[in-house]
Structures are given as structure tokens and as C-alpha cells.
Tab-separated table of C-alpha atoms in Angstrom:
chain	number	residue	atom	x	y	z
A	1	TYR	CA	0.202	-0.028	-0.180
A	2	LEU	CA	2.619	2.272	0.922
A	3	GLU	CA	4.499	2.080	-2.200
A	4	TYR	CA	1.236	2.249	-4.501
A	5	SER	CA	0.651	5.316	-2.567
A	6	ILE	CA	3.898	6.952	-3.386
A	7	ARG	CA	3.785	6.128	-6.997
A	8	ASP	CA	0.570	7.663	-7.002
A	9	GLN	CA	1.635	10.698	-5.193
A	10	LEU	CA	4.267	11.413	-7.270
A	11	THR	CA	2.359	10.628	-10.910
A	12	ARG	CA	-0.084	13.392	-9.528
A	13	LEU	CA	2.285	16.075	-8.560
A	14	LEU	CA	5.096	15.189	-11.601
A	15	GLY	CA	2.935	13.590	-14.463
A	16	PRO	CA	2.079	16.685	-16.165
A	17	SER	CA	5.554	17.548	-16.631
A	18	GLY	CA	6.360	13.884	-18.212
A	19	PHE	CA	7.079	12.015	-15.196
A	20	ASP	CA	6.365	7.943	-15.913
A	21	PRO	CA	6.341	5.925	-12.781
A	22	ALA	CA	7.042	2.882	-14.566
A	23	ARG	CA	9.970	4.756	-16.280
A	24	ASP	CA	11.207	6.702	-13.966
A	25	ILE	CA	11.300	4.735	-10.458
A	26	GLN	CA	13.658	2.216	-10.153
A	27	ALA	CA	13.144	0.967	-6.626
A	28	ILE	CA	11.101	2.505	-3.415
A	29	THR	CA	12.615	1.769	-0.267
A	30	VAL	CA	10.087	2.329	2.689
A	31	ASN	CA	11.554	2.427	6.287
A	32	ARG	CA	8.855	1.232	8.562
A	33	TRP	CA	10.816	1.768	11.777
A	34	GLY	CA	9.895	5.482	13.023
A	35	HIS	CA	13.830	5.833	14.269
A	36	GLY	CA	15.302	4.449	10.672
A	37	TYR	CA	18.837	3.601	10.893
A	38	ALA	CA	21.503	5.001	8.243
A	39	PRO	CA	24.545	2.788	8.712
A	40	GLU	CA	27.911	4.538	9.107
A	41	TYR	CA	30.977	2.969	7.363
A	42	ALA	CA	34.378	3.455	8.932
A	43	THR	CA	37.826	3.049	6.770
A	44	PRO	CA	39.342	0.702	6.689
A	45	TRP	CA	37.441	-1.891	8.446
A	46	ASN	CA	34.614	-1.694	6.359
A	47	LEU	CA	36.739	-2.034	3.115
A	48	ASP	CA	36.549	-6.154	4.008
A	49	PHE	CA	32.972	-5.732	3.020
A	50	TYR	CA	33.413	-3.748	-0.151
A	51	PRO	CA	36.564	-4.590	-1.363
A	52	GLU	CA	35.707	-4.060	-5.010
A	53	GLY	CA	33.214	-0.900	-5.022
A	54	PRO	CA	32.064	2.165	-3.392
A	55	PHE	CA	29.994	2.152	-0.228
A	56	PRO	CA	26.583	1.728	-0.471
A	57	ALA	CA	26.365	5.280	0.522
A	58	ALA	CA	28.289	6.510	-2.469
A	59	VAL	CA	25.493	4.692	-4.948
A	60	ALA	CA	22.916	6.312	-2.741
A	61	ARG	CA	23.580	9.956	-3.531
A	62	ARG	CA	24.148	9.301	-7.066
A	63	ARG	CA	21.984	12.137	-9.101
A	64	ALA	CA	19.560	10.406	-11.591
A	65	GLY	CA	18.995	13.316	-14.039
A	66	ARG	CA	17.483	16.323	-12.104
A	67	ILE	CA	16.712	14.427	-9.088
A	68	ALA	CA	19.564	14.929	-6.431
A	69	ILE	CA	19.463	12.419	-3.786
A	70	ALA	CA	19.579	14.134	0.147
A	71	ASN	CA	18.786	11.768	3.063
A	72	SER	CA	20.959	10.345	5.887
A	73	ASP	CA	21.579	7.148	3.987
A	74	SER	CA	23.466	9.117	1.062
A	75	VAL	CA	25.675	10.690	4.085
A	76	PRO	CA	26.031	8.110	5.468
A	77	ALA	CA	25.435	8.686	9.084
A	78	ALA	CA	21.911	8.508	11.243
A	79	TYR	CA	21.747	12.207	12.838
A	80	ALA	CA	19.905	15.591	11.966
A	81	ASP	CA	23.020	16.993	10.872
A	82	ALA	CA	23.793	14.592	8.621
A	83	ALA	CA	20.432	14.837	6.998
A	84	ILE	CA	21.280	18.736	6.602
A	85	THR	CA	24.201	18.100	5.286
A	86	ALA	CA	22.770	15.735	2.204
A	87	ALA	CA	20.230	18.377	1.417
A	88	TYR	CA	22.867	21.438	1.237
A	89	ARG	CA	25.029	18.896	-1.187
A	90	ALA	CA	21.782	17.599	-3.206
A	91	VAL	CA	20.650	21.429	-3.925
A	92	GLY	CA	24.322	22.346	-4.688
A	93	GLU	CA	24.333	19.730	-7.297
A	94	LEU	CA	21.409	20.949	-8.847
A	95	GLN	CA	22.513	24.136	-9.269
A	96	ALA	CA	25.515	23.326	-10.717
């Protein structure tokens, strides 16, 4: 139900500008726990888990066209200041 509602709201909001949820949404993640936790990676310890590629946070903050991602998972840290930093970065990406 939550995924359907998100797709419906985005379609109603952005549809008139050409948004197509089947084309434009790759995945939706819903954190059902009200105090969701963003994992923090500490080098060099977490390099054992991701030796060949970027940390998931680096992938999570990649821009998709005119959409810049700003959430605590993209920093990564589960704190309000991290979310604010992510928002500041994302807005800066869109202005560049």
C-alpha cells in the first residue's frame, strides 16, 4: 500500500511534466521503523565488506537526471546534521 501511494502521489504531482513511474522509478524503499538507522562505514574496517566497489552510500547519492538524493543514507550517518549536510550537497548539485 505504501509503495502504491508513493507512486500515485508522484504521478499526480509530476505527471503533468512528463513523469512516468514505470519509466522513472527504479525502486522505492520504505523504512517502516520510525527511527530508521543509516549505517556508518568506517575505513579501513568496512573495506572487507566492499573491497571491489564503492560504499552503498556513494551509490545512494548518485544523481538521476534532475533528481539529487538527500537523505541520511547518502552521507552515511543517522543524525539530523547528516541529513542537513546531505540536503545542502544535493541542492548544490542541482545548482551546478
